[in-house]
Coordinates of C-alpha atoms in Angstrom, one line a residue:
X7 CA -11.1 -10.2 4.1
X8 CA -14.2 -12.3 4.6
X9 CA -16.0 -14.1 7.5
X10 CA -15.1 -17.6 8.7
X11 CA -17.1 -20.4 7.6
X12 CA -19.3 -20.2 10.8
X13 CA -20.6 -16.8 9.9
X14 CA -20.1 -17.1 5.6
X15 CA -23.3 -17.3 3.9
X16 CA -21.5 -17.3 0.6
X17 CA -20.5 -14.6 -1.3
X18 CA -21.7 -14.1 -4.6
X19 CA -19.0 -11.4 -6.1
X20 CA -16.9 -12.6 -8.9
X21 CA -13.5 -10.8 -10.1
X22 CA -15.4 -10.9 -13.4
X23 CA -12.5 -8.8 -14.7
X24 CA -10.0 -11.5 -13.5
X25 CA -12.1 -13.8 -14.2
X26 CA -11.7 -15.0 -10.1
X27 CA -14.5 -15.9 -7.5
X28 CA -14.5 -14.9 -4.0
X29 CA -14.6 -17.6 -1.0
X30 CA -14.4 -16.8 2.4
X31 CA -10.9 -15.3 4.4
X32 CA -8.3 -17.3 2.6
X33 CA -7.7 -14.2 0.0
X34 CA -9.0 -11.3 -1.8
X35 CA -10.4 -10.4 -5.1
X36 CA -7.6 -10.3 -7.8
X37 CA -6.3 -7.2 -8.5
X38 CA -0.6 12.5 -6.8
X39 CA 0.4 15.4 -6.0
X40 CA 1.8 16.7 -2.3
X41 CA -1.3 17.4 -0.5
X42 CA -1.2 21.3 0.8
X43 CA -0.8 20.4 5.3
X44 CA 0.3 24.2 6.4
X45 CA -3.1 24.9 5.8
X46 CA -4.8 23.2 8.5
X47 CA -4.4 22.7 11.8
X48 CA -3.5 19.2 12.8
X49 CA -5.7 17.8 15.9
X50 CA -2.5 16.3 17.5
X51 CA -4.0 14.9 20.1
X52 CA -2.8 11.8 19.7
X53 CA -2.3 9.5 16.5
X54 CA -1.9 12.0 13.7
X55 CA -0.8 12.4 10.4
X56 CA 2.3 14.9 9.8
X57 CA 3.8 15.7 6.8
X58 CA 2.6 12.4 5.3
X59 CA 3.8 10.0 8.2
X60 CA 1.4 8.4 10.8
X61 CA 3.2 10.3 14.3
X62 CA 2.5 10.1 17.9
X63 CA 1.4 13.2 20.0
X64 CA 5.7 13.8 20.6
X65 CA 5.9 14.1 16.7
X66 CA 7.9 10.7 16.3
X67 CA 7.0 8.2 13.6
X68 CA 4.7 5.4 14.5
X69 CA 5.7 2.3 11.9
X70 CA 2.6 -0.3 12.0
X71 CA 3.8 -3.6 12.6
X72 CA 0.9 -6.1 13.5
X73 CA -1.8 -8.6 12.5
X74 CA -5.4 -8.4 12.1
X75 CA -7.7 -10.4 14.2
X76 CA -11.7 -11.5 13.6
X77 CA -12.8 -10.4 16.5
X78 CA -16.6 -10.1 16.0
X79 CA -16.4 -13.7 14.7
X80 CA -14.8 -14.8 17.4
X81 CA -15.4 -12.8 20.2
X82 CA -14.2 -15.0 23.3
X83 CA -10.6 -15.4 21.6
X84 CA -9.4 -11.9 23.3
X85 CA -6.2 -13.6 25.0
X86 CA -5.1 -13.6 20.7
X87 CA -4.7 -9.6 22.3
X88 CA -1.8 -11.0 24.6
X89 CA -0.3 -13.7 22.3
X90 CA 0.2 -11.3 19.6
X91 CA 1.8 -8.9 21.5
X92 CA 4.0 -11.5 22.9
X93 CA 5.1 -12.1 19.9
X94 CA 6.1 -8.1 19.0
X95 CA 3.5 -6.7 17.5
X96 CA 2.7 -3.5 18.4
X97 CA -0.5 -3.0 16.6
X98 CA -3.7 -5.1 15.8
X99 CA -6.9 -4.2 13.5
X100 CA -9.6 -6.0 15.2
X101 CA -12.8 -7.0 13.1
X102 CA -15.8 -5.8 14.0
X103 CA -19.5 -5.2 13.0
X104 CA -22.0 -2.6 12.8
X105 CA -25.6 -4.9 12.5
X106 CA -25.8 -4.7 9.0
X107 CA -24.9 -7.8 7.8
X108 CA -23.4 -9.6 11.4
X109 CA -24.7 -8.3 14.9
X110 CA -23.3 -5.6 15.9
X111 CA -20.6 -5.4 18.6
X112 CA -22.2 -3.5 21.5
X113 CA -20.2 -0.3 22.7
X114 CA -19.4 -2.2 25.9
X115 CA -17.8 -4.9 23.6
X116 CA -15.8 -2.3 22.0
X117 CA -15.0 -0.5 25.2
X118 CA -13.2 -3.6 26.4
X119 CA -11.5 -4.4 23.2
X120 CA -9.9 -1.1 23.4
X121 CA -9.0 -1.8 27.3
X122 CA -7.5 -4.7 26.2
X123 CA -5.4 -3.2 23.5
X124 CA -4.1 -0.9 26.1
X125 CA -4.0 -3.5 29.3
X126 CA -1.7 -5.3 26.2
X127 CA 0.3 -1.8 25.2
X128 CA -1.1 -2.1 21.3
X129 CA -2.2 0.3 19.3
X130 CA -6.2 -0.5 17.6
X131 CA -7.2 -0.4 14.5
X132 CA -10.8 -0.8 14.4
X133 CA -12.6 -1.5 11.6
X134 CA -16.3 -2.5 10.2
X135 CA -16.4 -5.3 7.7
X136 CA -20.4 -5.0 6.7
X137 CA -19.2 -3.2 4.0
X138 CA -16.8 -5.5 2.2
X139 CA -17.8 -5.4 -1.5
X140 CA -20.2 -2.9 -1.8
X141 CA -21.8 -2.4 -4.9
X142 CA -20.6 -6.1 -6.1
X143 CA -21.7 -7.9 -3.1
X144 CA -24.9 -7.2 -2.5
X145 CA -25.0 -7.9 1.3
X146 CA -22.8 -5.3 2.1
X147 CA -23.5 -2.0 3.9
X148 CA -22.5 1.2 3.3
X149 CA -20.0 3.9 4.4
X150 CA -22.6 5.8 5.7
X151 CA -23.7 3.2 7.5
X152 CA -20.5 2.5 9.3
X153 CA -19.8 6.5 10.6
X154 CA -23.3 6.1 12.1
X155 CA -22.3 3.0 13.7
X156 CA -19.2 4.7 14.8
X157 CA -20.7 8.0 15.6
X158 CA -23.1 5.3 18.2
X159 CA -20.0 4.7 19.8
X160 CA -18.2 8.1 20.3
X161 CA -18.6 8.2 24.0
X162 CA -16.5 5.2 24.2
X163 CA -13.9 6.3 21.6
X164 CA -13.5 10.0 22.8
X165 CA -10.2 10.0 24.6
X166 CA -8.3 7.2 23.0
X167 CA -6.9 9.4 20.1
X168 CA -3.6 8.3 21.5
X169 CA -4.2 4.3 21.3
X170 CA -6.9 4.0 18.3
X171 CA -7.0 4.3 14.8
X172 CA -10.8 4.2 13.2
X173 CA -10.5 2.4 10.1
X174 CA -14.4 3.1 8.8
X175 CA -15.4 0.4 6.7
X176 CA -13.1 -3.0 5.3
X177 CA -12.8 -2.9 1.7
X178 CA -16.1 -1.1 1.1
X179 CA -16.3 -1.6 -2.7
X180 CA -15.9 -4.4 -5.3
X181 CA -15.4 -4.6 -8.6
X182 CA -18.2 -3.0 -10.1
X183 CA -18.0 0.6 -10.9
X184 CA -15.1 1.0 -8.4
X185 CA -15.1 5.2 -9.2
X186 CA -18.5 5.1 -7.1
X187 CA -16.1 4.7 -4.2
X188 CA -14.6 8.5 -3.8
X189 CA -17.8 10.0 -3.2
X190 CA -19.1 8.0 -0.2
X191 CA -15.8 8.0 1.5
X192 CA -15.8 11.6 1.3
X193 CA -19.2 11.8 2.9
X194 CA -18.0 9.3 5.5
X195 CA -15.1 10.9 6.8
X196 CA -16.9 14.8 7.3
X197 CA -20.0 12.8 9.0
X198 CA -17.3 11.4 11.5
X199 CA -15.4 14.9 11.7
X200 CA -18.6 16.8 11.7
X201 CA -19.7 14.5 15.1
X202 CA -16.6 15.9 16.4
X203 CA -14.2 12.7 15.9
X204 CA -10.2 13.6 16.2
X205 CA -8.5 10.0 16.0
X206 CA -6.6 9.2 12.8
X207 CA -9.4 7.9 10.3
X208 CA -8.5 5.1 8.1
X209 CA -10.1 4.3 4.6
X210 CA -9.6 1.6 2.3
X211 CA -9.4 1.0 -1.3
X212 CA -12.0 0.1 -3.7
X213 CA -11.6 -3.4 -5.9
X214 CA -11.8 -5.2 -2.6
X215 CA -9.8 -3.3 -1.2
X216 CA -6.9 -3.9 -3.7
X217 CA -7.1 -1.0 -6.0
X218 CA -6.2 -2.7 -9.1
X219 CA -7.5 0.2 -11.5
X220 CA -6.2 3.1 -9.9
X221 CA -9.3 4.9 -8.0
X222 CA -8.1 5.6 -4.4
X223 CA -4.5 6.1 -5.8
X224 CA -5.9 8.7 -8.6
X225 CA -8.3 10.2 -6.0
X226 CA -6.0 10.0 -2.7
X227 CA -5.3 13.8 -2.8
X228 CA -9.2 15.3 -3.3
X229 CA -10.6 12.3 -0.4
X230 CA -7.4 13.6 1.5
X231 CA -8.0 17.7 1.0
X232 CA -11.6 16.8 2.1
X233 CA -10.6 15.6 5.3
X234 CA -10.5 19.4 7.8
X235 CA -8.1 17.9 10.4
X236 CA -5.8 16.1 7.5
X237 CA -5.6 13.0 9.9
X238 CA -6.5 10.7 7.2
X239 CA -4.7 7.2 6.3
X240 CA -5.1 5.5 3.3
X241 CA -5.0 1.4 3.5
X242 CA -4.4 -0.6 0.1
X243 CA -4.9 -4.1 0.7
X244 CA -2.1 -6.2 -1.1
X245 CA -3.3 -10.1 -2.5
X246 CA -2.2 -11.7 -5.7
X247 CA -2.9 -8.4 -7.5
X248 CA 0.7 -7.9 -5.9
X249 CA 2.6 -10.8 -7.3
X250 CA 5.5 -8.5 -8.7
X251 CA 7.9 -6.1 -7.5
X252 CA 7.4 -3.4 -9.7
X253 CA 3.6 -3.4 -8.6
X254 CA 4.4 -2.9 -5.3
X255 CA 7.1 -0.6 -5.3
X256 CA 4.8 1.6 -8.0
X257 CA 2.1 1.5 -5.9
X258 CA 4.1 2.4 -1.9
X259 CA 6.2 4.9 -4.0
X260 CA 3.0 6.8 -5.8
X261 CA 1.9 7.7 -2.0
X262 CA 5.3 8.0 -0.3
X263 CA 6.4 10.9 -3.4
X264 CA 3.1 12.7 -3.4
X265 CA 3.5 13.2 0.9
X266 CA 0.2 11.5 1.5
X267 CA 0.4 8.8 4.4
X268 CA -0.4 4.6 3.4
X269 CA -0.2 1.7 5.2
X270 CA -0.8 -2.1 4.2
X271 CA -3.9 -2.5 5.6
X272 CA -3.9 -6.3 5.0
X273 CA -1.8 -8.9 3.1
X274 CA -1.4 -12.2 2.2
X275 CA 1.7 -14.1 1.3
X276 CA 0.4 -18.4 0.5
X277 CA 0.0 -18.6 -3.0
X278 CA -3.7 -19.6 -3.1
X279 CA -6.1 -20.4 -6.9
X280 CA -5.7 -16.8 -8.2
X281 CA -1.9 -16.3 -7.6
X282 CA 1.2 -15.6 -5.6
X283 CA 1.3 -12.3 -3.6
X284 CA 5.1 -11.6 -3.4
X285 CA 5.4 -10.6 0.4
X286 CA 9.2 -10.3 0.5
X287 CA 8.7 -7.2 -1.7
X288 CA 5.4 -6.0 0.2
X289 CA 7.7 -6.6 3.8
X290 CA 10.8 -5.5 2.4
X291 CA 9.6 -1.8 0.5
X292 CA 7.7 -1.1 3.4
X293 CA 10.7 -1.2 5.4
X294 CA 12.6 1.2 3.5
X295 CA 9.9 3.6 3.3
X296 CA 8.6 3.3 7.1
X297 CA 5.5 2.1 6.0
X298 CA 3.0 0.5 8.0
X299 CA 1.5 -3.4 7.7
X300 CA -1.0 -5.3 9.3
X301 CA -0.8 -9.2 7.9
X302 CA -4.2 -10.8 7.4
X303 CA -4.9 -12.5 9.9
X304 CA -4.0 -14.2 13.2
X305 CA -6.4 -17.1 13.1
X306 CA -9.8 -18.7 12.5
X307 CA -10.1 -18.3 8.4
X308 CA -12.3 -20.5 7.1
X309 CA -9.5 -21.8 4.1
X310 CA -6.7 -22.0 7.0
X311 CA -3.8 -21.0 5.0
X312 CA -3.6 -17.6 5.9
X313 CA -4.1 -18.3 9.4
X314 CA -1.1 -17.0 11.4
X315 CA -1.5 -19.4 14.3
X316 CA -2.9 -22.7 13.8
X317 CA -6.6 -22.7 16.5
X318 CA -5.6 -19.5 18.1
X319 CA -2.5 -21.1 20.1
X320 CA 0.5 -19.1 19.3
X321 CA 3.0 -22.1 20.2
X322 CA 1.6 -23.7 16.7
X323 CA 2.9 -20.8 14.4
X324 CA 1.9 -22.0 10.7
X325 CA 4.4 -21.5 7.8
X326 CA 3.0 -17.7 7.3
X327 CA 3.0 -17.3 10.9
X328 CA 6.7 -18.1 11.4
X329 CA 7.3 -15.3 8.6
X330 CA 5.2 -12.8 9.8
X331 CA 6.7 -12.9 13.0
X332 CA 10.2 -14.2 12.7
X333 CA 11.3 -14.0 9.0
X334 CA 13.3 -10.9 7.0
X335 CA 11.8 -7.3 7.9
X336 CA 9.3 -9.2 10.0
X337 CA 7.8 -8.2 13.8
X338 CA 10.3 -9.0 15.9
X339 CA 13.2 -7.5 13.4
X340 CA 11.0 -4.1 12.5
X341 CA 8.6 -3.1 15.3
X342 CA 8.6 -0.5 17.9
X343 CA 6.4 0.0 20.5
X344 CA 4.2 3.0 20.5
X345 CA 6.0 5.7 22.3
X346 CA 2.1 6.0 24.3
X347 CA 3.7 2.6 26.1
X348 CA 6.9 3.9 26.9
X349 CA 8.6 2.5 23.4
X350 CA 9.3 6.3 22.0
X351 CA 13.0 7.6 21.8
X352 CA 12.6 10.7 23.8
X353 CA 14.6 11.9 20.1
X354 CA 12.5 14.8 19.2
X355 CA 14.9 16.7 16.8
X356 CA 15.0 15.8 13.1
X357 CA 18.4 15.3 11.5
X358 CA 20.3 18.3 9.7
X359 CA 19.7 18.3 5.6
X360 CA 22.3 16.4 3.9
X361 CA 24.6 18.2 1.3
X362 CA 24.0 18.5 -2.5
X363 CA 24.5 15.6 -4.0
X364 CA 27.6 15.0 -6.5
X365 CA 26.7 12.3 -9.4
X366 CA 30.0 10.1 -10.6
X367 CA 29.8 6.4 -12.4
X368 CA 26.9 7.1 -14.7
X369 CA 26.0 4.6 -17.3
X370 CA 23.2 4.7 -19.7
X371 CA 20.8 3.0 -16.7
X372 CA 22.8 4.0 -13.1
X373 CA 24.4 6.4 -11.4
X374 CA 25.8 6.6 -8.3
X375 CA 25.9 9.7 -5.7
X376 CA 27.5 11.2 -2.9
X377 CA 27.1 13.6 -0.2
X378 CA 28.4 15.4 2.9
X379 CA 26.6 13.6 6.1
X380 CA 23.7 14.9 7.8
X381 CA 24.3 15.5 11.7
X382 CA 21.6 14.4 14.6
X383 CA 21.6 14.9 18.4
X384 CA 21.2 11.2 18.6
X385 CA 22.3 9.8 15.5
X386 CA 21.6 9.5 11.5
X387 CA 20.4 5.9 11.1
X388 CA 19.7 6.4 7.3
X389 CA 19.3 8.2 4.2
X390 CA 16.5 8.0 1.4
X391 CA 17.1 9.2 -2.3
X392 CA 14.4 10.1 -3.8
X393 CA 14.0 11.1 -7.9
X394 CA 12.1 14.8 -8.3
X395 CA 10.0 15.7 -11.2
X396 CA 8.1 18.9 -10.5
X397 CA 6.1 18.3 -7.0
X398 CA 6.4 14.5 -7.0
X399 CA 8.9 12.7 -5.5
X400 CA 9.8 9.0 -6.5
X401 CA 12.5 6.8 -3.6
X402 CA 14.6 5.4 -5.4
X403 CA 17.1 4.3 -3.1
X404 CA 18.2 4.1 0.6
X405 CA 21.7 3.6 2.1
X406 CA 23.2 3.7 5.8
X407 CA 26.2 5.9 4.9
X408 CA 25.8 8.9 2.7
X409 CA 26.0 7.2 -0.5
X410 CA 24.1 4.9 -2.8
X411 CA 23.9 3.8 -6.4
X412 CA 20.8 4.5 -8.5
X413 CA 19.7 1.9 -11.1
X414 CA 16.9 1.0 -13.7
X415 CA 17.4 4.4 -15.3
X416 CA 16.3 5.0 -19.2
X417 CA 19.7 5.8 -21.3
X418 CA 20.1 9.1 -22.7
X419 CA 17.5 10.9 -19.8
X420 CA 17.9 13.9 -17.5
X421 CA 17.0 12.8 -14.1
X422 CA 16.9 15.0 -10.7
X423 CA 18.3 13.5 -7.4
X424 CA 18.0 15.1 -3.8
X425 CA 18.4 13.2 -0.6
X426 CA 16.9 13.5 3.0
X427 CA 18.3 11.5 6.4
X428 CA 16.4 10.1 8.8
X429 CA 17.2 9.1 12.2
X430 CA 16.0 6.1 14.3
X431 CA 12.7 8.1 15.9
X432 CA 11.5 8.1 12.3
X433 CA 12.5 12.2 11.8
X434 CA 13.1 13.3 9.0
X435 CA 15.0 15.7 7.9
X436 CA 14.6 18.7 5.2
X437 CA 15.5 17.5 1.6
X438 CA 19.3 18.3 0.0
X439 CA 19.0 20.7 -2.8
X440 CA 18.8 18.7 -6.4
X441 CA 21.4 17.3 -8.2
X442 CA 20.5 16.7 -12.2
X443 CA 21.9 13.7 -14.2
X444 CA 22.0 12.9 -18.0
X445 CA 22.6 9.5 -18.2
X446 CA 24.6 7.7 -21.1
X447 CA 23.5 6.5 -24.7
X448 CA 22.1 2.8 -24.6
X449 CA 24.0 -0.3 -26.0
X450 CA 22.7 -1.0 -29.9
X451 CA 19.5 -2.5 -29.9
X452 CA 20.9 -5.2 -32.5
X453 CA 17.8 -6.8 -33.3
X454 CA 14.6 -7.0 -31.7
X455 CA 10.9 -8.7 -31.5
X456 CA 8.1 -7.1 -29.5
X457 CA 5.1 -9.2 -28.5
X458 CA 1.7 -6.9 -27.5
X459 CA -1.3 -8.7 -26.5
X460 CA -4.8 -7.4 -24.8
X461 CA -4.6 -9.3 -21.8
X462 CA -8.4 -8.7 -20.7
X463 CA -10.4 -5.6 -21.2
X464 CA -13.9 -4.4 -20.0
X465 CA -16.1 -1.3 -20.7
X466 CA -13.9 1.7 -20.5
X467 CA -10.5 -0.2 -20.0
X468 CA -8.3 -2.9 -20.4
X469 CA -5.3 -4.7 -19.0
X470 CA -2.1 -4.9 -21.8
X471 CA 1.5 -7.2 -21.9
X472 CA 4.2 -5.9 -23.7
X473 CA 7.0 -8.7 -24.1
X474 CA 10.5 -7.2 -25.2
X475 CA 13.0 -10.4 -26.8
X476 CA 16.4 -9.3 -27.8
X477 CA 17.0 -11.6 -30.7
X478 CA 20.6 -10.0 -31.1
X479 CA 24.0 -11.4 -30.0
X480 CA 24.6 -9.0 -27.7
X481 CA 22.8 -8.1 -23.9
X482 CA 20.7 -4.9 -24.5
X483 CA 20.3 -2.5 -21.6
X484 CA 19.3 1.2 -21.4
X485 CA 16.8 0.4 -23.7
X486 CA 13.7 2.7 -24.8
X487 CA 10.8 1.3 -26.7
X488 CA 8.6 3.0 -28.6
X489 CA 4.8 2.8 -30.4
X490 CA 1.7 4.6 -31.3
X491 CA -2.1 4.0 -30.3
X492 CA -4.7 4.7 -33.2
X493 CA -7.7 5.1 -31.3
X494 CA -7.0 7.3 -27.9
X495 CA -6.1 4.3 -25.4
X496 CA -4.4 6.0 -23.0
X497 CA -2.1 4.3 -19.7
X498 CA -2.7 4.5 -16.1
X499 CA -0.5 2.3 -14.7
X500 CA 2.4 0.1 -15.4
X501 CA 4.7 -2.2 -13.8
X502 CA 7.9 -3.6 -15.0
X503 CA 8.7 0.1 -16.8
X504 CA 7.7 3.7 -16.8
X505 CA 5.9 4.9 -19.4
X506 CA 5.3 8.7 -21.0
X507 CA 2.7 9.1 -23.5
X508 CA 2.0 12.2 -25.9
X509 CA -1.7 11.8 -28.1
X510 CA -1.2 7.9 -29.3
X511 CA 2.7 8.5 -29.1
X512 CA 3.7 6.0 -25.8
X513 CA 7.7 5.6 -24.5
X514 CA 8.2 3.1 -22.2
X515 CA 11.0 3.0 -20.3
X516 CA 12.6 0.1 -18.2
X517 CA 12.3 -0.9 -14.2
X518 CA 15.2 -1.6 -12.3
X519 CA 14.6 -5.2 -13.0
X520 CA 13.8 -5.1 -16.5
X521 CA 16.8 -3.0 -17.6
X522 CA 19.1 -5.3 -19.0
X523 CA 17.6 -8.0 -21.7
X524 CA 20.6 -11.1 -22.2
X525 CA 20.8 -12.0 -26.1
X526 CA 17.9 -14.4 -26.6
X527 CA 16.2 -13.6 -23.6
X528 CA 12.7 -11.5 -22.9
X529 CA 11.7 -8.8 -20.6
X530 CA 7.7 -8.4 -20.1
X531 CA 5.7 -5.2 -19.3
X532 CA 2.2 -5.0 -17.5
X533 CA 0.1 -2.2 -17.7
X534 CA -3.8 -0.7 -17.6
X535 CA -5.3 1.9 -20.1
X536 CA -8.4 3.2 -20.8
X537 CA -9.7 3.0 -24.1
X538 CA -13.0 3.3 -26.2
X539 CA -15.4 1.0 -28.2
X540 CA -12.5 0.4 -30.7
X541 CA -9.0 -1.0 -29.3
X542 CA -7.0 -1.8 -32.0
X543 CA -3.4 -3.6 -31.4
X544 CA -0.4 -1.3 -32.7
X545 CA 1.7 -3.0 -35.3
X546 CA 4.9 -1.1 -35.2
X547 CA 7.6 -0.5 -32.0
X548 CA 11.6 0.8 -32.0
X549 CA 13.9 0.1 -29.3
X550 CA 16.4 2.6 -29.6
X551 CA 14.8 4.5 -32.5
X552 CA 15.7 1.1 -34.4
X553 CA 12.6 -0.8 -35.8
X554 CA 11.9 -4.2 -34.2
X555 CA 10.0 -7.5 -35.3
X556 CA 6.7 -7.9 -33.8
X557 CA 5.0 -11.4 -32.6

């Protein structure tokens, strides 16, 4: 996020790909494999990463659930420390700077900042926001930059592995060139390791920290791998790139199947000029897959609509503030104090592995499954399904009792099931062996119109819409489309289906909330390619293997 008004000199970097302008904190620009951990030690000496899940020194889960606060723009506001953990929190990311672009907050700053975390029993995230926008915004610093800064404070840092999280630089690359970003974070985090650092390290994602073409999700696995402790945590920051479901669950599911540990690092929910975040899905994912979050931001933005509490009082909660704290899946439902504090289960045994699976009711787009229970000396609070395709796993489910219904699926299609259980310490247990499923044939496709149009495109790549109308009498579900590119586009990401592409030859499957088209209704697909200097718009489509309309 950016500085408040007092501090903004005005920032320059358009979403020229969006065609949206920055402004100060109100919002953000617009929009693997499992990583090999047995062969590295793990610094456990405090806040580490473990088999893909941020975990205390005991080995229990530790679930972010907190607020970010502007603390080097407002650094006399430290009481915010006590009124947010009042209200539940049990983590904050505090803003500071390291002299590039805002004067840098002195180690004995920091020192009490952490103190006051502690005196306050939060968890610390603390991060350096010179770097927002680098190589778009041209007053920002660099990574480098900020490991030196936090290599200048190590002697206060050095023993509070238990209570802080560095998060290296906020959002440290715009829109321009966002692939530039791999290499620098890299650097970063073996600078930091190399000065002998242990904490959990924290990096964000490119695009302003939103990741809208893929970089930090395509690249997660080598900046992880580069990392010798493997206490690294990736942060996507989620804005109105996130303003659908299927985006967000794509994007929390890509990390959670590949084992490699995310949290929302910040995220809005207002609608604001360049869209509608959709926070119920951000709030509501990350609660099923014990996922961290960190909402932007407790107060002093310089477009107040994000602002948590209205002039830092927490008895004036805005709108987002009351949702944040009270709503759905919000603090005081979800978070935990840190075990450090005394908030741990003294639960250190994972649940037994649930039985094979046993498929029954399967349709052409669901199937629901079954198992023998898993056994805990505590107690099994839960159960995630996830879908297997080689390495990768996919949740695609979650249930309290050992059962659960899998929709969204393409008709016609092998798919591979296993569960694991959880219990209420965040353990989890070893995965079920697999249970494969060939779901049904699809209803008739009847008739059909498909609508493709180049939504915007750029140098290199471009964002596409596919809109699905079943012009028939009849609802159409299960349905597979199919088309051809002439000139070696190729897809990177997609929400609203799943796609598989072969040369030009792209099948696209639906989401779970795409699945069924009523008769004269419409389904639409998002998605991002790559492509070259020509991009021609393919003519013909099947659903179904029949041929449909286009326009």
């Amino acid at each position: 996020m950016r500085p408040p008004r007092s501090v903004l000199t005005a920032l320059a970097g358009l979403l020229a790909l969006f065609g949206l302008a920055l402004t100060a904190p109100a919002a953000h620009a617009a929009q693997p494999s499992r990583p090999s951990q047995s062969s590295r030690p793990l610094a456990a000496t405090g806040l580490h990463i473990s088999d893909g899940r941020l975990v205390e020194r005991d080995g229990d889960d530790f679930v972010m659930r907190g607020v970010n606060h502007a603390h080097t723009w407002y650094p006399g506001e430290l009481q915010s420390l006590a009124d947010i953990k009042a209200l539940g929190a049990n983590t904050v990311r505090v803003v500071l700077a390291d002299g590039h672009r805002w004067a840098a907050n002195s180690a004995s700053d920091v020192a009490n900042v952490v103190a006051q975390c502690k005196a306050n029993r939060l968890i610390c995230v603390l991060e350096v926001h010179d770097t927002t926008g680098y190589g778009e915004d041209a007053a920002a610093g660099t990574l480098d930059q900020a490991a030196d800064y936090w290599i200048g404070l190590k002697d206060v840092l050095a023993g509070q592995e238990d209570y802080v999280v560095i998060n290296i630089g906020n959002e440290p690359w715009g829109n321009t060139e966002p692939a530039g970003w791999t290499d620098p974070t890299i650097a970063a985090v073996k600078k930091l390791r190399a000065a002998g650092f242990q904490h959990t390290i924290m990096v964000d994602a490119p695009n302003w920290g939103q990741d809208w073409q893929g970089v930090m999700r395509a690249d997660a696995q080598a900046v992880y791998a580069a990392d010798p402790t493997g206490n690294l945590l990736f942060s996507i920051h989620m804005y109105s790139v996130f303003d659908t479901a299927q985006e967000i669950t794509d994007y929390l599911n890509a990390f959670v199947g590949a084992r490699l540990p995310l949290v929302i690092g910040e995220f809005g929910g207002p609608a604001d000029q360049w869209g509608d975040p959709d926070e119920d899905t951000m709030m509501a994912a990350a609660q099923q897959l014990r996922l961290g979050w960190l909402a932007w931001s407790w107060s002093g933005n310089t477009d107040p609509v994000l602002d948590l509490a209205t002039d830092f009082d927490p008895t004036r909660l805005s709108a987002w503030g009351e949702r944040i704290f009270h709503g759905v899946d919000g603090i005081a439902q979800t978070a935990k104090e840190a075990g450090v504090y005394g908030g741990g289960s003294g639960d250190t045994r994972a649940p037994t592995a649930p039985g094979t699976p046993v498929a029954s009711a399967v349709t052409a787009s669901s199937v629901t499954l079954t198992w023998p229970a898993s056994t805990d000396d505590v107690g099994v609070s839960g159960y995630d399904v996830v879908r297997v395709s080689g390495t990768t796993e996919t949740a695609v489910a979650a249930s309290t009792a050992p059962t659960a219904t899998v929709t969204g699926l393409g008709a016609s299609t092998a798919y591979t099931f296993a569960v694991y259980a959880r219990d209420a310490a965040g353990h989890r247990s070893a995965r079920s062996a697999t249970v494969t499923v060939t779901t049904g044939a699809g209803t008739p496709t009847g008739t059909c119109s498909v609508g493709y149009r180049v939504v915007g495109q750029w140098p290199g790549g471009f964002q596409g819409e596919l809109v699905l109308r079943n012009t028939g009498t009849a609802a159409l579900t299960g349905w597979t489309l199919a088309f051809t590119y002439a000139d070696g586009q190729a897809l990177s990401s997609m929400w609203g289906g799943t796609y598989a592409q072969s040369g030009g030859a792209v099948t696209v499957k639906p989401a779970a909330y795409t699945a069924t088209v009523p008769a004269g209704g419409s389904v639409t697909v998002g998605f991002l390619a790559s492509k070259g200097a020509t991009n021609t718009v393919p003519t013909a489509f099947t659903v179904n293997g029949t041929a449909c309309a286009t326009g």
